[in-house]
Amino acid sequence: MSLGQKDFLSIPQHTPADLRRILDLAKQQKPLARRHELPHSHPNRTLACVFAKPSLRTRVSFETAMMQLGGNSLFITDKEIGMGVRESVHDVAKVMSRFVDAIMIRWFDHGEVVELARHADVPVINGLTDLLHPCQVMGDILTVEEHLGTIENKTVVMVGDGNNLANSWINAARRFPFNFVLACPPGYEPDQGIMDAAEQDGASFCITHDPQEAVEGAHVIYSDAFYSMGQEAEAVKRRADFAPYQITAGLLAAADPKHIVMHCLPAHRGEEITDEVMDGPHSVVFDEAENRQHAQRAIIALLMA
Ligand code: CP
Ligand code: NVA
């Protein structure tokens, strides 16, 4: 069993059937992995994990997932390989393909990751770019389905920045039948190209500037930092612009009574989300973090099949 595409760079690159295959495998393997009973289906395989930005969840979940499958992983930073600086993206792709069985990469420029995948002879997995964070949203959909049964007909409301996570949720709405709403300050809307493609595909999504109106009846309330990795210099301005977009218990009063609260993490407690909500009865943020490993193990296993 494998996927129809060599790489995992974005959600809409894959068919709904392939995306469902990833979620099914993740659900099937999760209890086995938790009991340390997962068969070593990928012995002697190596996953290279390349990072140009910091990480806790992505690094640890990918590395442990590869080990659980019986393989190995390598941690490499942009400083070592100097992709596009010390050596061309093309040459890095060709050389890496001779050494490893797949490449997971966290990078700034999405275009360079696409280029790496084009030249690589092994699968390339997007571990976050400035544009997208597709593995996060696959783990998130797994989490929604665990807690709410199915993502079908659910309303996912993100309150915050039109960033790589918002873009990935809009992409997900092209392949899964749910509604996505982003409540963001004016000027912080998602990528126009991503929205145009989603509109053409008939995806159900909308952008609003009113968080209170957005969360009414919502099944999932989703949060992310007000400023992403690489935007630290904008922190002061963004904190001011996003102040009305904090997720508080008061804001959530209008959500569906069985709503869940998600955050991709790392959270800036007291900034985009209060402690009360993060640690409250509706929060599933640590299930969500764990599910990164289960979703990504399924992606690795299927791409390396
Ligand atoms: N959510 C997420 O990707 O976390 P890290 O930045 O720690 O990998
Ligand atoms: N939008 C955030 C996500 C972190 C997991 C960032 O890119 O920094």
Coordinates of N, CA, C and O in Angstrom, one line a residue, residues 49-52 74-87 92 96 107:
C49 N 16.2 14.5 8.6 CA 15.3 15.6 9.1 C 16.1 16.9 9.1 O 17.1 17.1 9.9
V50 N 15.8 17.8 8.2 CA 16.5 19.0 7.9 C 15.8 20.2 8.5 O 14.6 20.4 8.2
F51 N 16.4 21.0 9.3 CA 15.8 22.1 10.0 C 16.5 23.4 9.8 O 17.7 23.5 10.1
A52 N 15.8 24.4 9.3 CA 16.3 25.8 9.2 C 15.6 26.6 10.3 O 15.8 27.8 10.4
L74 N 18.2 11.1 10.9 CA 19.4 12.0 11.0 C 18.9 13.4 11.2 O 18.0 13.8 10.5
F75 N 19.5 14.1 12.1 CA 19.1 15.5 12.3 C 20.2 16.4 11.7 O 21.4 16.3 12.0
I76 N 19.8 17.3 10.8 CA 20.7 18.1 10.0 C 20.2 19.6 10.0 O 19.0 19.8 9.8
T77 N 21.0 20.5 10.3 CA 20.5 21.9 10.2 C 20.9 22.6 8.9 O 21.9 22.1 8.2
D78 N 20.3 23.7 8.6 CA 20.6 24.4 7.3 C 22.1 24.8 7.3 O 22.7 25.0 6.3
K79 N 22.6 25.0 8.5 CA 24.0 25.5 8.6 C 25.0 24.5 8.0 O 26.0 24.8 7.4
E80 N 24.7 23.2 8.3 CA 25.6 22.2 7.8 C 25.4 22.1 6.2 O 26.4 22.1 5.5
I81 N 24.2 21.9 5.8 CA 24.1 21.6 4.3 C 24.1 22.8 3.5 O 24.5 22.8 2.3
G82 N 23.7 24.0 4.0 CA 23.8 25.2 3.3 C 23.1 25.1 1.9 O 23.6 25.6 0.9
M83 N 21.9 24.5 1.9 CA 21.2 24.3 0.7 C 20.9 25.6 0.0 O 20.3 26.5 0.6
G84 N 21.4 25.8 -1.2 CA 21.2 27.0 -2.0 C 22.2 28.1 -1.7 O 22.3 29.1 -2.4
V85 N 23.1 27.8 -0.8 CA 24.2 28.7 -0.5 C 25.6 28.0 -0.7 O 26.3 28.4 -1.6
R86 N 25.8 27.0 0.1 CA 27.1 26.2 -0.1 C 27.0 25.4 -1.4 O 28.0 25.1 -2.0
E87 N 25.8 24.9 -1.7 CA 25.6 24.0 -2.8 C 24.2 24.2 -3.4 O 23.3 24.6 -2.6
V92 N 22.1 19.2 -3.7 CA 21.7 18.6 -2.4 C 20.7 17.5 -2.6 O 20.8 16.4 -1.9
M96 N 21.6 13.8 -1.3 CA 20.8 13.2 -0.2 C 20.1 11.9 -0.7 O 20.0 11.0 0.1
W107 N 11.7 24.6 6.6 CA 12.4 25.6 5.8 C 11.6 26.9 5.8 O 10.5 26.9 6.1

